[in-house]
Tab-separated table of C-alpha atoms and ligand atoms in Angstrom:
chain	number	residue	atom	x	y	z
H	1	UNK	CA	0.017	0.022	0.039
H	2	UNK	CA	1.274	3.309	-1.050
H	3	UNK	CA	2.922	5.786	1.592
H	4	UNK	CA	2.225	8.871	-1.113
H	5	UNK	CA	-1.008	9.763	-2.460
H	6	UNK	CA	-1.813	12.643	-4.806
H	7	UNK	CA	-5.271	13.477	-6.302
H	8	UNK	CA	-5.148	15.582	-9.661
H	9	UNK	CA	-4.919	15.005	-13.417
H	10	UNK	CA	-2.291	13.644	-15.648
H	11	UNK	CA	-2.727	15.000	-19.390
H	12	UNK	CA	-1.320	13.760	-22.795
H	13	UNK	CA	1.285	16.246	-23.886
H	14	UNK	CA	2.119	16.759	-27.397
H	15	UNK	CA	5.596	18.767	-27.943
H	16	UNK	CA	6.300	20.832	-31.088
H	17	UNK	CA	9.759	22.204	-31.875
H	18	UNK	CA	7.776	25.022	-33.727
H	19	UNK	CA	4.357	27.095	-33.627
H	20	UNK	CA	1.474	24.739	-34.049
H	21	UNK	CA	0.488	26.577	-37.586
H	22	UNK	CA	4.123	25.003	-38.748
H	23	UNK	CA	4.818	22.221	-37.048
H	24	UNK	CA	4.564	18.997	-38.602
H	25	UNK	CA	6.141	16.545	-36.137
H	26	UNK	CA	4.956	15.944	-32.545
H	27	UNK	CA	6.506	14.371	-29.605
H	28	UNK	CA	3.666	12.344	-27.050
H	29	UNK	CA	4.796	12.661	-23.098
H	30	UNK	CA	2.398	12.810	-20.247
H	31	UNK	CA	2.415	15.211	-17.452
H	32	UNK	CA	0.247	16.750	-14.866
H	33	UNK	CA	1.341	18.764	-11.285
H	34	UNK	CA	-0.012	15.821	-9.448
H	35	UNK	CA	1.341	12.813	-11.049
H	36	UNK	CA	4.714	14.803	-11.638
H	37	UNK	CA	5.209	14.960	-7.931
H	38	UNK	CA	4.507	11.037	-7.510
H	39	UNK	CA	7.052	10.649	-10.526
H	40	UNK	CA	9.717	12.276	-8.525
H	41	UNK	CA	8.838	10.665	-4.926
H	42	UNK	CA	8.822	7.474	-6.629
H	43	UNK	CA	12.422	7.996	-8.353
H	44	UNK	CA	13.607	8.681	-4.978
H	45	UNK	CA	12.222	5.354	-3.472
H	46	UNK	CA	8.358	6.106	-2.174
H	47	UNK	CA	5.629	3.957	-2.656
H	48	UNK	CA	3.229	6.218	-4.519
H	49	UNK	CA	-0.610	5.967	-5.529
H	50	UNK	CA	-2.334	7.912	-7.896
H	51	UNK	CA	-5.867	8.998	-7.053
H	52	UNK	CA	-7.766	10.368	-10.444
H	53	UNK	CA	-9.847	9.525	-13.268
H	54	UNK	CA	-8.636	8.102	-16.814
H	55	UNK	CA	-10.896	7.873	-20.119
H	56	UNK	CA	-11.351	4.845	-22.178
H	57	UNK	CA	-9.956	6.560	-25.398
H	58	UNK	CA	-6.804	5.195	-27.318
H	59	UNK	CA	-4.460	7.122	-24.717
H	60	UNK	CA	-5.828	5.222	-21.563
H	61	UNK	CA	-3.231	1.797	-22.072
H	62	UNK	CA	-0.534	4.282	-22.724
H	63	UNK	CA	-1.102	6.675	-19.378
H	64	UNK	CA	-1.497	3.672	-17.448
H	65	UNK	CA	1.222	1.839	-18.855
H	66	UNK	CA	3.249	5.051	-18.059
H	67	UNK	CA	2.429	5.708	-14.993
H	68	UNK	CA	2.821	1.907	-13.735
H	69	UNK	CA	6.597	2.246	-15.265
H	70	UNK	CA	7.249	5.136	-13.041
H	71	UNK	CA	6.274	2.860	-10.434
H	72	UNK	CA	3.010	4.270	-9.440
H	73	UNK	CA	0.142	2.371	-8.336
H	74	UNK	CA	-3.107	3.114	-10.150
H	75	UNK	CA	-5.647	0.595	-8.500
H	76	UNK	CA	-7.521	3.793	-7.459
H	77	UNK	CA	-7.377	5.578	-10.878
H	78	UNK	CA	-11.036	4.699	-12.268
H	79	UNK	CA	-11.318	3.831	-15.335
H	80	UNK	CA	-14.281	5.274	-17.067
H	81	UNK	CA	-16.115	6.314	-20.548
H	82	UNK	CA	-14.537	9.543	-21.723
H	83	UNK	CA	-11.572	11.346	-22.913
H	84	UNK	CA	-8.243	12.091	-21.406
H	85	UNK	CA	-7.069	15.706	-21.357
H	86	UNK	CA	-4.598	16.837	-23.778
H	87	UNK	CA	-2.178	19.576	-24.069
H	88	UNK	CA	0.505	21.281	-26.579
H	89	UNK	CA	3.547	22.725	-25.970
H	90	UNK	CA	4.957	24.439	-28.762
H	91	UNK	CA	7.908	26.649	-28.994
H	92	UNK	CA	7.872	30.227	-30.677
H	93	UNK	CA	10.144	33.214	-30.804
H	94	UNK	CA	13.251	32.863	-28.750
H	95	UNK	CA	12.423	29.781	-26.996
H	96	UNK	CA	9.418	30.783	-25.336
H	97	UNK	CA	6.667	27.953	-24.722
H	98	UNK	CA	2.941	28.232	-25.520
H	99	UNK	CA	0.860	25.624	-23.747
H	100	UNK	CA	-2.595	24.868	-25.688
H	101	UNK	CA	-4.980	23.104	-23.750
H	102	UNK	CA	-8.025	20.412	-24.557
H	103	UNK	CA	-8.903	19.793	-21.244
H	104	UNK	CA	-12.881	20.810	-20.498
H	105	UNK	CA	-14.603	17.702	-19.797
H	106	UNK	CA	-12.133	15.516	-19.577
H	107	UNK	CA	-11.961	11.713	-17.541
H	108	UNK	CA	-10.161	13.554	-14.119
H	109	UNK	CA	-12.535	16.456	-14.495
H	110	UNK	CA	-15.527	13.960	-13.124
H	111	UNK	CA	-14.039	12.601	-10.322
H	112	UNK	CA	-16.745	12.739	-7.255
H	113	UNK	CA	-16.342	11.941	-3.734
H	114	UNK	CA	-17.590	8.469	-4.472
H	115	UNK	CA	-14.413	7.579	-6.002
H	116	UNK	CA	-12.309	8.068	-2.966
H	117	UNK	CA	-11.680	4.894	-0.924
H	118	UNK	CA	-11.375	5.364	2.587
H	119	UNK	CA	-9.171	2.564	3.843
H	120	UNK	CA	-6.467	3.103	0.912
H	121	UNK	CA	-6.238	7.076	1.991
H	122	UNK	CA	-6.428	5.702	5.576
H	123	UNK	CA	-2.922	3.961	5.239
H	124	UNK	CA	-1.213	6.292	3.540
H	125	UNK	CA	1.611	8.350	5.311
H	126	UNK	CA	0.579	11.915	3.000
H	127	UNK	CA	-2.195	12.578	0.793
H	128	UNK	CA	-1.222	15.712	-1.990
H	129	UNK	CA	-3.968	17.939	-3.198
H	130	UNK	CA	-3.589	20.138	-6.057
H	131	UNK	CA	-5.075	23.412	-6.784
H	132	UNK	CA	-5.245	22.523	-10.554
H	133	UNK	CA	-7.549	19.310	-9.314
H	134	UNK	CA	-9.953	21.903	-6.969
H	135	UNK	CA	-10.197	23.855	-10.523
H	136	UNK	CA	-10.961	21.687	-13.126
H	137	UNK	CA	-14.345	21.060	-12.040
H	138	UNK	CA	-16.883	21.750	-9.032
H	139	UNK	CA	-16.958	17.668	-8.425
H	140	UNK	CA	-13.068	17.419	-8.471
H	141	UNK	CA	-12.955	19.985	-5.881
H	142	UNK	CA	-15.375	18.525	-3.890
H	143	UNK	CA	-13.378	15.112	-4.068
H	144	UNK	CA	-10.168	16.992	-3.071
H	145	UNK	CA	-11.904	18.148	-0.114
H	146	UNK	CA	-13.629	15.261	0.723
H	147	UNK	CA	-10.154	13.461	0.538
H	148	UNK	CA	-8.599	15.501	2.596
H	149	UNK	CA	-11.258	14.975	5.109
H	150	UNK	CA	-11.005	11.343	5.509
H	151	UNK	CA	-7.141	12.026	5.184
H	152	UNK	CA	-7.312	14.212	9.062
H	153	UNK	CA	-9.651	11.331	10.470
H	154	UNK	CA	-7.254	8.635	9.685
H	155	UNK	CA	-4.128	11.289	10.763
H	156	UNK	CA	-2.976	11.064	7.146
H	157	UNK	CA	-0.841	14.229	6.601
H	158	UNK	CA	-2.475	16.155	4.090
H	159	UNK	CA	-0.167	18.615	1.787
H	160	UNK	CA	-1.388	21.156	-0.654
H	161	UNK	CA	0.149	23.067	-3.648
H	162	UNK	CA	-2.398	26.057	-4.742
H	163	UNK	CA	-0.566	25.988	-8.279
H	164	UNK	CA	-2.860	28.694	-9.486
H	165	UNK	CA	-3.788	28.358	-13.188
H	166	UNK	CA	-5.551	31.725	-14.062
H	167	UNK	CA	-6.860	29.903	-17.630
H	168	UNK	CA	-9.014	27.536	-15.234
H	169	UNK	CA	-10.134	30.304	-12.823
H	170	UNK	CA	-10.030	33.216	-11.408
H	171	UNK	CA	-7.640	34.152	-8.528
H	172	UNK	CA	-10.633	34.850	-6.148
H	173	UNK	CA	-12.296	31.596	-6.877
H	174	UNK	CA	-8.899	29.782	-6.274
H	175	UNK	CA	-8.462	31.739	-2.971
H	176	UNK	CA	-12.060	30.648	-2.021
H	177	UNK	CA	-10.746	26.980	-2.829
H	178	UNK	CA	-7.927	27.127	-0.973
H	179	UNK	CA	-9.636	28.606	2.195
H	180	UNK	CA	-11.503	26.053	2.013
H	181	UNK	CA	-9.079	23.318	1.916
H	182	UNK	CA	-6.363	24.942	3.960
H	183	UNK	CA	-7.849	23.926	7.615
H	184	UNK	CA	-7.298	20.687	6.847
H	185	UNK	CA	-3.748	21.111	5.455
H	186	UNK	CA	-0.704	19.727	7.332
H	187	UNK	CA	1.881	20.977	4.610
H	188	UNK	CA	1.648	23.704	2.047
H	189	UNK	CA	3.788	24.230	-1.058
H	190	UNK	CA	2.678	27.368	-2.770
H	191	UNK	CA	4.757	29.399	-4.756
H	192	UNK	CA	6.045	32.888	-4.845
H	193	UNK	CA	6.085	35.775	-5.339
H	194	UNK	CA	3.667	36.189	-8.445
H	195	UNK	CA	1.487	33.475	-7.120
H	196	UNK	CA	0.711	34.851	-3.576
H	197	UNK	CA	0.101	38.136	-4.555
H	198	UNK	CA	-2.276	37.302	-7.479
H	199	UNK	CA	-3.654	34.619	-4.848
H	200	UNK	CA	-3.711	35.878	-1.869
H	201	UNK	CA	-2.479	39.525	-2.371
H	202	UNK	CA	0.788	38.840	0.057
H	203	UNK	CA	3.975	40.228	-1.512
H	204	UNK	CA	6.450	38.347	0.400
H	205	UNK	CA	7.475	34.779	0.980
H	206	UNK	CA	7.615	35.554	4.832
H	207	UNK	CA	3.788	36.775	4.897
H	208	UNK	CA	2.527	33.614	2.801
H	209	UNK	CA	3.908	31.259	5.118
H	210	UNK	CA	2.642	33.203	7.938
H	211	UNK	CA	-0.670	33.453	6.368
H	212	UNK	CA	-0.747	29.548	5.546
H	213	UNK	CA	0.562	28.474	8.705
H	214	UNK	CA	-2.193	30.674	10.201
H	215	UNK	CA	-4.731	27.737	9.055
H	216	UNK	CA	-2.953	25.139	11.281
H	217	UNK	CA	-0.311	24.153	8.557
H	218	UNK	CA	2.903	23.056	10.222
H	219	UNK	CA	5.679	22.986	7.851
H	220	UNK	CA	5.219	25.528	4.465
H	221	UNK	CA	7.596	25.863	1.855
H	222	UNK	CA	7.291	28.664	-0.578
H	223	UNK	CA	9.153	28.011	-3.886
H	224	UNK	CA	11.094	30.974	-5.247
H	225	UNK	CA	12.112	29.563	-8.682
H	226	UNK	CA	15.953	30.307	-8.818
H	227	UNK	CA	16.387	32.088	-5.577
H	228	UNK	CA	15.206	28.987	-3.755
H	229	UNK	CA	12.685	28.139	-1.065
H	230	UNK	CA	11.279	29.900	1.367
H	231	UNK	CA	10.690	27.424	4.394
H	232	UNK	CA	8.722	27.857	7.675
H	233	UNK	CA	8.125	25.323	10.333
H	234	UNK	CA	7.659	25.062	14.215
H	235	UNK	CA	11.843	24.659	14.461
H	236	UNK	CA	12.220	27.932	12.392
H	237	UNK	CA	12.133	29.715	9.443
H	238	UNK	CA	14.507	30.764	6.718
H	239	UNK	CA	15.637	30.532	2.873
H	240	UNK	CA	17.489	27.325	1.477
H	241	UNK	CA	19.199	28.481	-1.769
H	242	UNK	CA	18.504	26.621	-5.118
H	243	UNK	CA	20.686	23.930	-6.476
H	244	UNK	CA	21.983	26.066	-9.098
H	245	UNK	CA	23.182	24.194	-12.425
H	246	UNK	CA	24.801	25.946	-15.260
H	247	UNK	CA	22.143	25.394	-17.999
H	248	UNK	CA	18.824	25.824	-17.415
H	249	UNK	CA	16.677	24.438	-20.310
H	250	UNK	CA	13.066	23.762	-19.057
H	251	UNK	CA	11.929	24.860	-15.632
H	252	UNK	CA	8.261	23.290	-16.461
H	253	UNK	CA	7.622	20.864	-13.375
H	254	UNK	CA	10.349	21.790	-11.103
H	255	UNK	CA	8.016	23.090	-8.390
H	256	UNK	CA	6.350	19.463	-8.604
H	257	UNK	CA	10.204	17.569	-9.032
H	258	UNK	CA	10.626	19.831	-5.269
H	259	UNK	CA	7.263	18.917	-3.867
H	260	UNK	CA	7.778	14.993	-4.491
H	261	UNK	CA	11.462	14.850	-3.168
H	262	UNK	CA	10.047	17.217	0.002
H	263	UNK	CA	7.285	15.129	0.996
H	264	UNK	CA	9.545	11.661	0.407
H	265	UNK	CA	11.805	13.411	2.476
H	266	UNK	CA	9.620	13.790	5.687
H	267	UNK	CA	7.724	10.484	4.927
H	268	UNK	CA	11.642	9.271	5.300
H	269	UNK	CA	11.576	11.014	8.537
H	270	UNK	CA	13.859	13.966	7.475
H	271	UNK	CA	13.651	16.984	9.482
H	272	UNK	CA	11.829	19.757	7.313
H	273	UNK	CA	14.960	21.350	6.154
H	274	UNK	CA	16.903	18.538	5.131
H	275	UNK	CA	14.176	17.617	2.784
H	276	UNK	CA	13.974	20.581	1.626
H	277	UNK	CA	17.581	20.421	0.679
H	278	UNK	CA	16.589	17.368	-1.083
H	279	UNK	CA	14.069	18.869	-3.366
H	280	UNK	CA	16.139	21.479	-4.168
H	281	UNK	CA	18.593	19.094	-5.667
H	282	UNK	CA	15.908	17.243	-7.028
H	283	UNK	CA	14.643	20.699	-8.476
H	284	UNK	CA	17.568	21.822	-9.494
H	285	UNK	CA	18.881	18.944	-11.554
H	286	UNK	CA	15.148	18.580	-13.239
H	287	UNK	CA	15.372	21.825	-15.019
H	288	UNK	CA	18.984	20.611	-16.941
H	289	UNK	CA	15.924	18.907	-19.549
H	290	UNK	CA	12.923	19.474	-20.828
H	291	UNK	CA	9.753	17.914	-19.843
H	292	UNK	CA	8.404	17.640	-16.497
H	293	UNK	CA	8.850	14.257	-16.123
H	294	UNK	CA	11.202	12.915	-18.680
H	295	UNK	CA	14.076	15.214	-17.334
H	296	UNK	CA	13.584	14.088	-13.660
H	297	UNK	CA	17.242	12.723	-12.684
H	298	UNK	CA	18.296	9.130	-11.157
H	299	UNK	CA	17.990	8.965	-7.701
H	300	UNK	CA	21.957	7.938	-7.237
H	301	UNK	CA	22.624	11.392	-9.535
H	302	UNK	CA	20.063	12.917	-6.790
H	303	UNK	CA	22.207	11.219	-4.064
H	304	UNK	CA	25.561	12.310	-5.353
H	305	UNK	CA	24.710	15.742	-6.098
H	306	UNK	CA	23.315	16.491	-2.554
H	307	UNK	CA	26.392	15.046	-0.818
H	308	UNK	CA	28.653	17.159	-2.732
H	309	UNK	CA	26.541	20.352	-1.948
H	310	UNK	CA	26.516	19.586	1.738
H	311	UNK	CA	30.020	19.479	1.470
H	312	UNK	CA	30.196	23.368	0.448
H	313	UNK	CA	28.288	23.679	4.113
H	314	UNK	CA	28.939	27.624	3.742
H	315	UNK	CA	26.062	27.418	0.960
H	316	UNK	CA	23.610	26.374	3.287
H	317	UNK	CA	21.644	27.796	6.163
F	1	ADP	P1	7.185	26.407	-9.128
F	1	ADP	O1	7.066	25.376	-10.485
F	1	ADP	O2	5.830	25.545	-8.504
F	1	ADP	O3	6.374	27.926	-9.741
F	1	ADP	P2	9.727	27.215	-8.938
F	1	ADP	O4	9.597	28.084	-10.169
F	1	ADP	O5	9.865	28.110	-7.535
F	1	ADP	O6	8.212	26.622	-8.802
F	1	ADP	O7	10.831	25.943	-8.988
F	1	ADP	C1	10.861	25.098	-7.865
F	1	ADP	C2	12.415	24.634	-7.886
F	1	ADP	O8	13.030	24.426	-9.166
F	1	ADP	C3	13.148	26.310	-7.262
F	1	ADP	O9	12.812	26.266	-5.871
F	1	ADP	C4	14.264	25.920	-7.715
F	1	ADP	O10	15.091	25.179	-6.538
F	1	ADP	C5	14.004	25.110	-8.919
F	1	ADP	N1	14.015	25.988	-9.984
F	1	ADP	C6	13.137	27.106	-10.681
F	1	ADP	N2	13.473	27.541	-11.700
F	1	ADP	C7	14.797	27.423	-11.444
F	1	ADP	C8	15.915	28.095	-12.587
F	1	ADP	N3	15.715	29.035	-13.527
F	1	ADP	N4	16.998	27.710	-12.283
F	1	ADP	C9	17.273	26.997	-10.887
F	1	ADP	N5	16.700	26.702	-10.406
F	1	ADP	C10	15.005	26.797	-10.573
């Protein structure tokens, strides 16, 4: 039975090196914040399970096989009639990325609280909820809340990344959904400064962490891009610098890679600061390559980089 569960949507990705109007070839992959997190945690050795739905279109087998090949338990992904979400990434101008989504009405957006198996949730160590799962439909939002309540009752830690997507809903709607969930959240993993400013009207990582801890979260990690992460726990607060690499190729999914490694570390009983350092190395190595999942580093690479980094103790708080 998995230690880390994550609830949300994974979509089929088609990537083109050119604008979609000109592109003749696309590359297929799959990604989605909730699933990317599990891929990172599983890479480090955590047992992981996905809470979602998958539609019975021609991509169903591809998705299920792909998730299982990452070591993710799919026993609680409900197989349903319907389509899976699809998005295209294309490159235009000077390496800028354009995202085009075909997601409305996707199978995961039809999730309902009746999909949840309380026994499966109760045996886990952490349940992660993505704000995108709350955004894709009212029933998915209700499912996220119901899952958090089940986890609370069973004393399973609840983790939450608001992951604001203005294309899916307004900041006011996202804030209302976040505040509905936050009283149930133990670990909050927001991003700053743009997201926390838009979502909560808070300018600094300190204010964001204090605000989220005010709802009862015992650990908050505010992801700050190339600057690293601001960590706030009962043990103290401070910046953990990013693990920087010389050539940044693609930061898509970097936050998810951090989340997965951070939760893996906590499940392994690391102190939050140590788990955050592990997350920084995972995310720092991920940004060297394209794709949210394809560019995740191997566990041995993460361990070697972390050991080398920790030797330079002057870099660490
Ligand atoms: P999100 O993807 O959730 O917005 P961030 O952009 O803050 O999250 O990225 C998460 C982590 O990935 C950062 O804390 C950092 O460790 C790493 N990272 C992101 N962007 C860069 C970058 N440009 N250079 C180096 N590391 C980065």
